[in-house]
Coordinates of C-alpha atoms and ligand atoms in Angstrom, one line a residue:
X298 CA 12.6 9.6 8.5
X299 CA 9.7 9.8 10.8
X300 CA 10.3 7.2 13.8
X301 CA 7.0 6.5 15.4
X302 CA 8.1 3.1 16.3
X303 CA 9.3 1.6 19.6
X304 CA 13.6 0.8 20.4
X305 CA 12.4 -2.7 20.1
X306 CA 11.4 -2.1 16.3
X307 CA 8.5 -3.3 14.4
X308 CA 6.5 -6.6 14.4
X309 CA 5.5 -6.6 10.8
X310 CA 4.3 -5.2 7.5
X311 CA 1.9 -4.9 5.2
X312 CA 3.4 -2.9 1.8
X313 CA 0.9 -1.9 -0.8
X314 CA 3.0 -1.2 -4.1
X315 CA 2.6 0.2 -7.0
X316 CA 3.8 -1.7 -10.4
X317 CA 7.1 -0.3 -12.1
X318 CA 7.1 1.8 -15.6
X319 CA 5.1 -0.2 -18.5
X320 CA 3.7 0.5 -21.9
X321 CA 0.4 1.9 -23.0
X322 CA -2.5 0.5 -20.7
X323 CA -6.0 1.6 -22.2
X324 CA -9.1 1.5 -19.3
X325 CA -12.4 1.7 -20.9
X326 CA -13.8 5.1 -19.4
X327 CA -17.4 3.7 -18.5
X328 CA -16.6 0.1 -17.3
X329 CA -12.5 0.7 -16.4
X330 CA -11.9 -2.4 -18.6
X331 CA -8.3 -2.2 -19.2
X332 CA -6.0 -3.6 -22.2
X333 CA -2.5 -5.5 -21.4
X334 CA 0.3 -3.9 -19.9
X335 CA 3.9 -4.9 -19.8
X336 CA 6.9 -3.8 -17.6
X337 CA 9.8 -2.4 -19.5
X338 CA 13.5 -2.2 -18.4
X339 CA 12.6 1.3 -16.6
X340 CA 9.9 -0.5 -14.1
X341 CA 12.5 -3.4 -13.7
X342 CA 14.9 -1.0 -12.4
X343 CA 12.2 1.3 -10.3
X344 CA 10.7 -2.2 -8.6
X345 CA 14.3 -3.2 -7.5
X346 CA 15.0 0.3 -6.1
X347 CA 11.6 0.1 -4.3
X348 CA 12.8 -3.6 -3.0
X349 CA 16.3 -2.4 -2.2
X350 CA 14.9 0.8 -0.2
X351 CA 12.4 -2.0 1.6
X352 CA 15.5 -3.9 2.5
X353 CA 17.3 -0.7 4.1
X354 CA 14.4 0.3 5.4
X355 CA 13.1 -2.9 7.1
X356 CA 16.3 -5.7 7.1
X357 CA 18.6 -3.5 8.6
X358 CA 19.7 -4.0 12.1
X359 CA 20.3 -0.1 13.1
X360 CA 16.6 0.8 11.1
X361 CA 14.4 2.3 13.6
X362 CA 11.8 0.7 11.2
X363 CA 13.8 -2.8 11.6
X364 CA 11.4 -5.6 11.6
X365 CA 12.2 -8.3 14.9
X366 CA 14.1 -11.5 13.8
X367 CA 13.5 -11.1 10.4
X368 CA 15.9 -12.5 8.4
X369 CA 18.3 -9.9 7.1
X370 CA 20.4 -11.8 4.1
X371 CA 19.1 -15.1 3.2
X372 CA 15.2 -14.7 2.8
X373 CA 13.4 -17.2 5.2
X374 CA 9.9 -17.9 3.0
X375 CA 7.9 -18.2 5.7
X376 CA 8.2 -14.3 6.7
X377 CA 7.2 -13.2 3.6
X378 CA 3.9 -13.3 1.6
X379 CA 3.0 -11.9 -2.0
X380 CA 0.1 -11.4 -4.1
X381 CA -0.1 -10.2 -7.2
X382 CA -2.5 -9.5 -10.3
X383 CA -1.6 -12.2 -12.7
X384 CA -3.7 -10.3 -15.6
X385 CA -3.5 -7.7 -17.8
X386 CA -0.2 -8.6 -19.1
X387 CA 2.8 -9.1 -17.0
X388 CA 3.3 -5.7 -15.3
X389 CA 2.3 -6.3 -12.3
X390 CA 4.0 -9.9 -11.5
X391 CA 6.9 -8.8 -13.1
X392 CA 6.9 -5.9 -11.0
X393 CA 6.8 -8.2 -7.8
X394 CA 9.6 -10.4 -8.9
X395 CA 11.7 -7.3 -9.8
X396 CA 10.9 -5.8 -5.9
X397 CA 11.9 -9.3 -4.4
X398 CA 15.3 -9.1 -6.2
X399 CA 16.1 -5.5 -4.3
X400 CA 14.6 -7.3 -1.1
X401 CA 17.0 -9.7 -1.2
X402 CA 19.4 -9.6 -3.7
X403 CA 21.5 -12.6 -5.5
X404 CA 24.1 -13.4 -3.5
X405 CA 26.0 -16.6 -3.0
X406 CA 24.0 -17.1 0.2
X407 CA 20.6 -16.2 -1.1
X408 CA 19.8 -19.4 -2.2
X409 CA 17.7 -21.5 -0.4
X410 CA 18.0 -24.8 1.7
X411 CA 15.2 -26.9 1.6
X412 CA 14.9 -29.2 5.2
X413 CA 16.0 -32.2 2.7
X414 CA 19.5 -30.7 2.2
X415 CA 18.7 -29.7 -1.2
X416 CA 19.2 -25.7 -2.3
X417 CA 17.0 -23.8 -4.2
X418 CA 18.6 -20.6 -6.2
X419 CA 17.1 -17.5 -5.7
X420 CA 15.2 -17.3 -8.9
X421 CA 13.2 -19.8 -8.0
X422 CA 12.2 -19.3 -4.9
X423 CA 11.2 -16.0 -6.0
X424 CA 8.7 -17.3 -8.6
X425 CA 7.6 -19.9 -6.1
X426 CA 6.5 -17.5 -3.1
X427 CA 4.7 -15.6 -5.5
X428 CA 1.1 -15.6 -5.5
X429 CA -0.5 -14.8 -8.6
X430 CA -4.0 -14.1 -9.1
X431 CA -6.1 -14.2 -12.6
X432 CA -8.4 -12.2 -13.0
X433 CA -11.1 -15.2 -13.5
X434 CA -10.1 -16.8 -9.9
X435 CA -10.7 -13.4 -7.2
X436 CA -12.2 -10.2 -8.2
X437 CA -9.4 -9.4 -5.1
X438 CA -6.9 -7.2 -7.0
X439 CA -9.3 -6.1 -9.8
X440 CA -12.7 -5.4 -7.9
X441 CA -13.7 -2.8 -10.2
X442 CA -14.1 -4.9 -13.1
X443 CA -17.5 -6.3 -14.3
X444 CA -18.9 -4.5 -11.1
X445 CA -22.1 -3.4 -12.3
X446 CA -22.5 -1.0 -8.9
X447 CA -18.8 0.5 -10.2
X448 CA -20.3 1.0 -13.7
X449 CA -23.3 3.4 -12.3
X450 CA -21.1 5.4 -10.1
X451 CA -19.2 6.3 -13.3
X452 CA -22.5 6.8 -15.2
X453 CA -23.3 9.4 -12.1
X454 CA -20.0 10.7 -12.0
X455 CA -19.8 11.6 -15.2
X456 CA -23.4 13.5 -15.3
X457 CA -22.5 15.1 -12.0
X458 CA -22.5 19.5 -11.9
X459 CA -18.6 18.7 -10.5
X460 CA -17.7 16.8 -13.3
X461 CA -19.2 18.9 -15.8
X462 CA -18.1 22.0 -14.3
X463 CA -14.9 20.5 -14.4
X464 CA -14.7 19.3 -18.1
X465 CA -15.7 23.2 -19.1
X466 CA -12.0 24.7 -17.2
X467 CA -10.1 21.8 -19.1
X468 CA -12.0 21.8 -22.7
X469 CA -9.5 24.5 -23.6
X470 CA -6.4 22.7 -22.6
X471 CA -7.6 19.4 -24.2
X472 CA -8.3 21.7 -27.1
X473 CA -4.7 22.5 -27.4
X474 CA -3.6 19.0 -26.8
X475 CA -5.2 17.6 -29.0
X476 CA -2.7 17.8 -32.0
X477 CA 0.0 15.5 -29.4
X478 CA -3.0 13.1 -28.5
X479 CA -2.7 10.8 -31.9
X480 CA -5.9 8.7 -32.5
X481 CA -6.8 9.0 -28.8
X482 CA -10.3 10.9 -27.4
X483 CA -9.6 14.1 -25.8
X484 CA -13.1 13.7 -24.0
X485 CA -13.1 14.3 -20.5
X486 CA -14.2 11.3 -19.8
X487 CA -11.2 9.8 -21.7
X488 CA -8.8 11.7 -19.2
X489 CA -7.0 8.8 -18.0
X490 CA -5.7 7.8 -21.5
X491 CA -4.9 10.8 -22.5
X492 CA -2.7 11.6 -19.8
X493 CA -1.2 7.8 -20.1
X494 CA -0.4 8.7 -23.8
X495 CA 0.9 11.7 -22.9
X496 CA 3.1 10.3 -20.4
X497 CA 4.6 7.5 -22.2
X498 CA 5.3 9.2 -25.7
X499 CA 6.9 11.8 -23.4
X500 CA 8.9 8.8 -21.7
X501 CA 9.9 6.9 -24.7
X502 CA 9.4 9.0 -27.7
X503 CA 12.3 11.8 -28.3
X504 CA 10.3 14.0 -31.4
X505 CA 7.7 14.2 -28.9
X506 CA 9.1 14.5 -25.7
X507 CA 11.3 17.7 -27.6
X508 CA 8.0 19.0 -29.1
X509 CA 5.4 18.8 -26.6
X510 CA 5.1 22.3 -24.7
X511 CA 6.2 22.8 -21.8
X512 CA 3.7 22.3 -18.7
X513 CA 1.1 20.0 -21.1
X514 CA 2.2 16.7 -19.3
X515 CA 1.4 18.6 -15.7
X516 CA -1.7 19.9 -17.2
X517 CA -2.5 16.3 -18.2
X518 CA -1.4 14.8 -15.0
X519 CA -3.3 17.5 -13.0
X520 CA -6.4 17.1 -14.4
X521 CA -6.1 13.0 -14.6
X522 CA -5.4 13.3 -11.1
X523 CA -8.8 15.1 -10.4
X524 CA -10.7 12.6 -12.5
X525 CA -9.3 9.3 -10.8
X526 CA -9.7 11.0 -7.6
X527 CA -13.6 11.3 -8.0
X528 CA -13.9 7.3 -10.0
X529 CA -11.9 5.8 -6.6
X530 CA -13.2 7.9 -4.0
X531 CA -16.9 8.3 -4.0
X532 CA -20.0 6.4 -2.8
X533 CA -17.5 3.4 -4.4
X534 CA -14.1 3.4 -3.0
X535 CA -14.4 -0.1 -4.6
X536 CA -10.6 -0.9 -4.9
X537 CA -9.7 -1.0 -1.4
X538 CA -12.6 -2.9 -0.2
X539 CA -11.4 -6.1 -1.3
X540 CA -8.1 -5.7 -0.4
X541 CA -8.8 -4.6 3.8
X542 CA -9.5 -7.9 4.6
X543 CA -6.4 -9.6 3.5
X544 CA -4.8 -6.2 5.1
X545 CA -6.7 -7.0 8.9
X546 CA -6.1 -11.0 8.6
X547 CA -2.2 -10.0 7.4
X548 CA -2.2 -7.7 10.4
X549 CA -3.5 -9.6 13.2
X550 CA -1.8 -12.9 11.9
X551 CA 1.6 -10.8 13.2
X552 CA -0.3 -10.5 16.9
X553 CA -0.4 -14.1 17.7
X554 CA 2.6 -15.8 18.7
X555 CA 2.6 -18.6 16.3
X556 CA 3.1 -16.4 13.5
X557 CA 6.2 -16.6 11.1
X558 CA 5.0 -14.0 8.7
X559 CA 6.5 -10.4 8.9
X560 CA 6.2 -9.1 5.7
X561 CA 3.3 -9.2 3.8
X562 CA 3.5 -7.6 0.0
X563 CA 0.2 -6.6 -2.5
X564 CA 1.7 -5.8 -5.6
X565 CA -0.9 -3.3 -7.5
X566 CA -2.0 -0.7 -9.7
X567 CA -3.0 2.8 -8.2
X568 CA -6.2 2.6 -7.3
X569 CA -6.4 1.3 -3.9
X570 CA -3.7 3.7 -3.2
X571 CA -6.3 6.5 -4.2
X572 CA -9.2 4.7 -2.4
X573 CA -7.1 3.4 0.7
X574 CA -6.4 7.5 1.6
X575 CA -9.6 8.5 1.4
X576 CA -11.1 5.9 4.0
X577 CA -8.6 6.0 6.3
X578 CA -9.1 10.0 5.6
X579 CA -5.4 10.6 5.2
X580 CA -6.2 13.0 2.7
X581 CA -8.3 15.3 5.3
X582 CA -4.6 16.1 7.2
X583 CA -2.3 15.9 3.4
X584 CA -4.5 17.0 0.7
X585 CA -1.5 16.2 -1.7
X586 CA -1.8 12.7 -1.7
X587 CA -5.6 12.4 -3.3
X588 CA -4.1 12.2 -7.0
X589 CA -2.6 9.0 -8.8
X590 CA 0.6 7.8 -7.2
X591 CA 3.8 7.6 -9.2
X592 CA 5.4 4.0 -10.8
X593 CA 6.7 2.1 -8.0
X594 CA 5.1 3.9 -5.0
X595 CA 4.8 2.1 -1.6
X596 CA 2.0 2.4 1.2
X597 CA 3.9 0.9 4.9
X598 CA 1.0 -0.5 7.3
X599 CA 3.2 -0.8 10.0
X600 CA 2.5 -3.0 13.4
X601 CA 4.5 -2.3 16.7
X602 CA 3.7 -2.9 20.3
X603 CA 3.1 -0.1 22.4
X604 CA 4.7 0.2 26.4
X605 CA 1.5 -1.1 27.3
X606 CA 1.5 -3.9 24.7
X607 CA -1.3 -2.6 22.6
X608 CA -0.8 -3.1 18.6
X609 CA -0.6 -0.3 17.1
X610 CA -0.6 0.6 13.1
X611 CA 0.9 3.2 11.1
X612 CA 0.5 4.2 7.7
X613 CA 3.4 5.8 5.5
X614 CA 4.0 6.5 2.0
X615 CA 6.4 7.0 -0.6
X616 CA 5.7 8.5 -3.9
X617 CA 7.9 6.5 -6.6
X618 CA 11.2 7.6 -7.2
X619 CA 10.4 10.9 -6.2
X620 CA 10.4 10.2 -2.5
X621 CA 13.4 9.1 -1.3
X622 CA 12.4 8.7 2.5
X623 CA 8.6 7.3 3.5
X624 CA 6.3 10.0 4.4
X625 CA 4.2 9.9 7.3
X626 CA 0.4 9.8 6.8
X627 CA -2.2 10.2 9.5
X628 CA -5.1 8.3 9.6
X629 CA -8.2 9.7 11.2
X630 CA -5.9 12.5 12.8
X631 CA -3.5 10.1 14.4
X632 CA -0.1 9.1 13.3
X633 CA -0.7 5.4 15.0
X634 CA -3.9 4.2 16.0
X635 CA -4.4 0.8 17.9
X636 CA -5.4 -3.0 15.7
X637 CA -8.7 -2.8 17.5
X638 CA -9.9 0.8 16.2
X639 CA -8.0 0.8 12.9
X640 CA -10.2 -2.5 12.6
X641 CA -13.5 -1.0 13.9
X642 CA -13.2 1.8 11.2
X643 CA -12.6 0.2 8.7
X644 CA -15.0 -2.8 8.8
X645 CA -17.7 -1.3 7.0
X646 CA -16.4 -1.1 3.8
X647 CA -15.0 -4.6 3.7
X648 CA -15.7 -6.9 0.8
X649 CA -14.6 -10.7 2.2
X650 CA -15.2 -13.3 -0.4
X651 CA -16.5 -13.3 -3.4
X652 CA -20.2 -14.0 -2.5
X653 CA -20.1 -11.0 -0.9
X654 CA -18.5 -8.8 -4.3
X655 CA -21.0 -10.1 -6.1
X656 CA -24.1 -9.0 -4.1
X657 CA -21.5 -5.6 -3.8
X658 CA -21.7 -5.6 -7.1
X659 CA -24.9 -6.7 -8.6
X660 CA -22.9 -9.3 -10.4
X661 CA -24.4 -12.9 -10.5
X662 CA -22.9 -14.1 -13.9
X663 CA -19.2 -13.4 -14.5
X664 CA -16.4 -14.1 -12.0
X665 CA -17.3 -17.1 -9.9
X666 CA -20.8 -15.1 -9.5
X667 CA -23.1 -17.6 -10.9
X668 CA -22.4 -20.4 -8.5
X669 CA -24.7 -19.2 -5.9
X670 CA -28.3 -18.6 -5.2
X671 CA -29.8 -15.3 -6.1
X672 CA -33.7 -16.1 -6.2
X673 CA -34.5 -15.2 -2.0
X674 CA -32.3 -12.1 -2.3
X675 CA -34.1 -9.0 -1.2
X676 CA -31.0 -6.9 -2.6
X677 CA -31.1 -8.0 -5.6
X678 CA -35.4 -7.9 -5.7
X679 CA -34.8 -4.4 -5.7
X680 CA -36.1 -4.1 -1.7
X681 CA -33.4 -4.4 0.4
X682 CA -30.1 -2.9 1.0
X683 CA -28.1 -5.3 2.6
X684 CA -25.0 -4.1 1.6
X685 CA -23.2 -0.6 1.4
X686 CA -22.6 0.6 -2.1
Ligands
NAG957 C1 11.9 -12.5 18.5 O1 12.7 -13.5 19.0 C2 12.7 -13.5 20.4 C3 13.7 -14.6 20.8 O2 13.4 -15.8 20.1 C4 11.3 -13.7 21.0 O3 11.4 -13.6 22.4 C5 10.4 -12.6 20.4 O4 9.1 -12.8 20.8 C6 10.5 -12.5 18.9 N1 9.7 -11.4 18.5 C7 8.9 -11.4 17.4 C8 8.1 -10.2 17.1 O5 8.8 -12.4 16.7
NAG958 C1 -13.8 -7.1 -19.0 O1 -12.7 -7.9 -19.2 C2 -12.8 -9.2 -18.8 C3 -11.5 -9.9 -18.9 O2 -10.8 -9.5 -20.0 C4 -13.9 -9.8 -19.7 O3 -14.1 -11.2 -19.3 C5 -15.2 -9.1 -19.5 O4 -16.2 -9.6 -20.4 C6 -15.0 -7.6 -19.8 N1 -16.2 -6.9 -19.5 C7 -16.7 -5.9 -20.2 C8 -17.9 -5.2 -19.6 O5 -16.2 -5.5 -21.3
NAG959 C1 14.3 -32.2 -1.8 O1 13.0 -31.6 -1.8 C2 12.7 -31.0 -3.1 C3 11.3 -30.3 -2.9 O2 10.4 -31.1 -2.3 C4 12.7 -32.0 -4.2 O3 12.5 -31.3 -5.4 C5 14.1 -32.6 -4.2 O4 14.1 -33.7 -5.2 C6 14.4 -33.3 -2.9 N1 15.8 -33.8 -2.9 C7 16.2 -34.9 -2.5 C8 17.6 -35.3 -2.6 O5 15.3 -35.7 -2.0
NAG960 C1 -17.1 25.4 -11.2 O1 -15.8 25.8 -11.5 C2 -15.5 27.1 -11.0 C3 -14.1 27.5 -11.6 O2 -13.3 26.4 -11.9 C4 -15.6 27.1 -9.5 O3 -15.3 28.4 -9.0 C5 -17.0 26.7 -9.1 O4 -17.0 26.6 -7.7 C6 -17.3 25.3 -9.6 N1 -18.7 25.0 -9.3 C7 -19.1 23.7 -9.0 C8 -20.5 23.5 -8.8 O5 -18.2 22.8 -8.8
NAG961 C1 -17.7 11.8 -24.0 O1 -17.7 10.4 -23.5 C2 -18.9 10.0 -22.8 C3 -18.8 8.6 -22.3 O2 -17.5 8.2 -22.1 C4 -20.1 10.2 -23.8 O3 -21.3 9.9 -23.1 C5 -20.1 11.6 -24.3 O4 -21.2 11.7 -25.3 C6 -18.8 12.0 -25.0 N1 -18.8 13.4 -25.4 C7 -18.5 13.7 -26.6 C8 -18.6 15.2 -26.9 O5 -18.2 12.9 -27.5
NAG962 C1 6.5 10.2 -31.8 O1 6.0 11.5 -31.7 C2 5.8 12.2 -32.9 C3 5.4 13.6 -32.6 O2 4.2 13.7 -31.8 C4 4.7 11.4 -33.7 O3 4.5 12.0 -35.0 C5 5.2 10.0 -33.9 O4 4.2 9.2 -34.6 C6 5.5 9.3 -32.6 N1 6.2 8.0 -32.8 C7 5.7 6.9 -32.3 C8 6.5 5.7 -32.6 O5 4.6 6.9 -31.7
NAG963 C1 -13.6 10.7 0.1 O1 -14.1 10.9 -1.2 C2 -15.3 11.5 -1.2 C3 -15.8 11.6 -2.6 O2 -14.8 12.1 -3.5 C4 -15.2 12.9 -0.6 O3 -16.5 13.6 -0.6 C5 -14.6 12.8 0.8 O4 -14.4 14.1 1.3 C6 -13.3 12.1 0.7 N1 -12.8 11.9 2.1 C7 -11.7 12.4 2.5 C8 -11.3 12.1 3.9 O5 -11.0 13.0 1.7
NAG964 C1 -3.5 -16.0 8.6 O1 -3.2 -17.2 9.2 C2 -4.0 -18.3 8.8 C3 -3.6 -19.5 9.7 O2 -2.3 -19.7 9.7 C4 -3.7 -18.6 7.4 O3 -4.5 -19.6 6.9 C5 -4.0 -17.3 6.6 O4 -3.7 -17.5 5.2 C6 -3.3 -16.1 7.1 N1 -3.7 -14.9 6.4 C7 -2.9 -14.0 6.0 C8 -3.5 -12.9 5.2 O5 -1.8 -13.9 6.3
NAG965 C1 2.9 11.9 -6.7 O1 3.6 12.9 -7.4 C2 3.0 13.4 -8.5 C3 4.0 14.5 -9.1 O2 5.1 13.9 -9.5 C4 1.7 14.1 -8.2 O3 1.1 14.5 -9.4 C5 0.8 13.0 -7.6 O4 -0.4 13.6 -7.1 C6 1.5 12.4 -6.3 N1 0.7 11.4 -5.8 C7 0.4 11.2 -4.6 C8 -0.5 10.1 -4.2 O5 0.8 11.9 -3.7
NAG966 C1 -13.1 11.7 8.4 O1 -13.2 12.9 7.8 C2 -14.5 13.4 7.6 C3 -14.5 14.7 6.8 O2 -14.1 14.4 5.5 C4 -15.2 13.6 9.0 O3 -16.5 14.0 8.9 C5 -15.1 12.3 9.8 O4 -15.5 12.6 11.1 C6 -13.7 11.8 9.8 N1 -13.7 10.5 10.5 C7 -12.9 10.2 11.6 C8 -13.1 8.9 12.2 O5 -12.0 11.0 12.0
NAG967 C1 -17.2 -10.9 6.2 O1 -18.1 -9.8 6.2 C2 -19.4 -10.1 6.8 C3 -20.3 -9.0 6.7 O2 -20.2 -8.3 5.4 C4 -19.2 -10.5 8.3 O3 -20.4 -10.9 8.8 C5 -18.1 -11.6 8.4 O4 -17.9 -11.7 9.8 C6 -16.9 -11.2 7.7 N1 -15.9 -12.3 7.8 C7 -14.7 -12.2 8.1 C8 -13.8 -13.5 8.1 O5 -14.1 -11.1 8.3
NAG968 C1 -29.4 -5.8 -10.4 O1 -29.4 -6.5 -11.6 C2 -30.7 -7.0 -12.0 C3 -30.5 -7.8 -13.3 O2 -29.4 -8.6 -13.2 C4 -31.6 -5.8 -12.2 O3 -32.9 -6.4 -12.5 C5 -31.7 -5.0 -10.9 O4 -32.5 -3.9 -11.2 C6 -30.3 -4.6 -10.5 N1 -30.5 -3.9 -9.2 C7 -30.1 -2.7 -9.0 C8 -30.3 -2.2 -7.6 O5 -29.5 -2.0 -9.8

């Protein structure tokens, strides 16, 4: 393990992770529309190994990544915060509350006592420090959808020489996978559920997984990769944007002194993993890391002090299962860069409220949109360009 952190150890977190193993989930290929999800045993298990690898990695006393006073056993619900996407099936909680059981697992001490002298048991405080979020009440976790902006970049994406160029190297692969694709496309466009079909027959499916030839689910995942790659990177690196300011107010919440929270958790899908290393251009020093990340990856924003007493973050990554130790990512060149500049480069491609992501967006109907007032907009007139697309 990389140890960029002082003796003193860290201040706090913030984890971006990735939901556990689930069944089919269909996304629309021109809006990204999606169709319920739920976690099976397999992403139960993976969440809890992610939480139980948090726990070594951050609870324990001799971590050089050990977080200062937090609490090690019992969880203390003020140092911790989670969010999660409450739609789209239950994936995605479930996938939080599954990560909080490996964070702090049941023991006889893990309940909770409340100031009144009453305890709480561990499930319950669980579900109660969860935040959930629908998709009708923030376009926070699921900024893509119903963006009309989101919806043009795929229209240009998919018309691009790149893209097209593209499609003509896999036509004869997805020729030859077509016969293991069942009702589903094998248009390019489509590559995201193909390789999702792919993956789960593979996982859950024996005639298949014995019959499917050898290299296909790469070849699917290589070329899935490519495609999400260029829908969450772009002019629209949409995902992320929504989620940075919860990441800078998490972050310099741990620099004042009346802070209690230490641990901050985003439970998600992949995509701001995909847009998040692109704008911090993580992917200019690691390449690698530009495709989809695996079930139950991590991203570790990481605030220590300096000798000097400057806040500094770092970002490091672990790739599902796969990884068994964080990776560390640079970001603009630099394995820690200070608050202040990690801030500064980032700013610009901040969505902070939801009157903002829906001039972002072109959106003044659906989620929460129509409350405000469009009619002196010059944006929206067509003359202005008041916000970055
Ligand atoms: C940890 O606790 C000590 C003693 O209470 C305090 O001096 C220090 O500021 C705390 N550090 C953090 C990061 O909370
Ligand atoms: C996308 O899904 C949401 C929630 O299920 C729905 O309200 C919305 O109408 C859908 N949008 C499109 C363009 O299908
Ligand atoms: C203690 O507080 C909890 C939460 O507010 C409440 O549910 C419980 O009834 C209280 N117990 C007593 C003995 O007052
Ligand atoms: C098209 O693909 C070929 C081979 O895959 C590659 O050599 C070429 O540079 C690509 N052209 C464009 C415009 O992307
Ligand atoms: C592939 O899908 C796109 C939109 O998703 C569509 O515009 C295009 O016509 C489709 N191509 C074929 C050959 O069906
Ligand atoms: C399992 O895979 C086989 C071979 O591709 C296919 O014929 C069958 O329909 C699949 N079963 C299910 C339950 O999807
Ligand atoms: C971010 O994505 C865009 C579009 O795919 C690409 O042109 C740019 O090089 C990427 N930046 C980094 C640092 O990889
Ligand atoms: C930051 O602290 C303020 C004040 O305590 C609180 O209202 C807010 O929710 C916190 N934000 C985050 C992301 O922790
Ligand atoms: C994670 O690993 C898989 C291979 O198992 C690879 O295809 C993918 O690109 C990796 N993702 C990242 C973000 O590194
Ligand atoms: C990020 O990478 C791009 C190349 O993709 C480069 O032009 C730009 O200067 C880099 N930004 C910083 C702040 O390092
Ligand atoms: C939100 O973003 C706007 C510009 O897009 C900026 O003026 C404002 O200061 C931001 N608010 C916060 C709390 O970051
Ligand atoms: C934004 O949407 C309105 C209709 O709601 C449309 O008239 C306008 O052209 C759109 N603006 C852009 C820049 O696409």
């Amino acid at each position: 393990m990389v140890n960029t952190t002082t003796a003193a150890g860290l201040i706090g977190v913030v984890l971006l992770a990735r939901h556990g193993d689930r069944t089919a989930y269909y996304q629309d290929p021109t809006t990204y529309n999606s169709t319920q999800a739920y976690i099976t045993p397999l992403g139960e298990q993976q969440e809890f190994e992610l939480g139980n690898f948090l726990r070594n990695t951050y609870l324990n006393p001799d971590s050089p990544s050990f977080i200062q006073n937090i609490s090690t056993d019992v969880a203390n619900i003020d140092q911790l915060t989670v969010r999660a996407d409450a739609g789209g099936g239950n994936v995605i909680l479930n996938s939080a509350y599954a990560l909080l059981q490996g964070l702090y697992p049941s023991t006889q001490n893990s309940a909770i006592a409340l100031a009144n002298g009453t305890t709480v048991p561990p499930s319950s405080w669980r579900i109660s420090i969860l935040q959930s979020l629908e998709y009708w009440q923030s376009p926070s976790l699921t900024s893509w959808m119903d963006c009309e902006y989101f919806q043009d970049h795929l229209t240009r994406l998919y018309a691009s020489s790149a893209f097209i160029n593209m499609s003509t190297t896999a036509a004869p692969f997805l020729t030859a996978l077509k016969p293991y694709l069942g009702g589903v496309s094998n248009n390019f466009t489509n590559m995201w559920n193909i390789y999702d079909h792919v993956n789960v027959q593979y996982t859950y499916n024996r005639t298949y997984y014995e019959t499917l030839p050898p290299t296909f689910l790469q070849q699917a995942r290589y070329y899935a990769d490519w495609v999400q790659r260029n829908v969450f990177t772009d002019s629209e690196p949409i995902a992320i944007r929504t989620l940075l300011p919860e990441i800078f107010w998490a972050l310099g919440n741990m620099t004042k002194t009346s802070n209690k929270v230490k641990m901050n958790i985003q439970e998600v899908d992949y995509k701001p993993f995909i847009s998040l290393f692109n704008v911090t251009n993580a992917t200019v020093t690691d390449p690698d890391i530009g495709g989809i990340p695996n079930y139950a990856s991590v991203i570790a924003l990481e605030l220590s002090q300096d000798s000097q007493g400057q806040y500094e973050v770092s970002m490091k990554f672990k790739n599902g299962t796969e990884d068994s130790q964080f990776r560390q990512l640079q970001m603009f060149g630099n394995t820690s860069i200070t608050f202040d500049s990690f801030v500064e480069e980032l700013f610009g491609t901040t969505i902070n409220s939801t009157n903002n992501w829906c001039f972002s967006c072109n959106q003044t109907v659906q989620r929460g949109c129509s409350v405000f007032n469009y009619s002196n907009d010059a944006f929206l007139s067509g003359y202005g360009t008041g916000y970055r697309r």
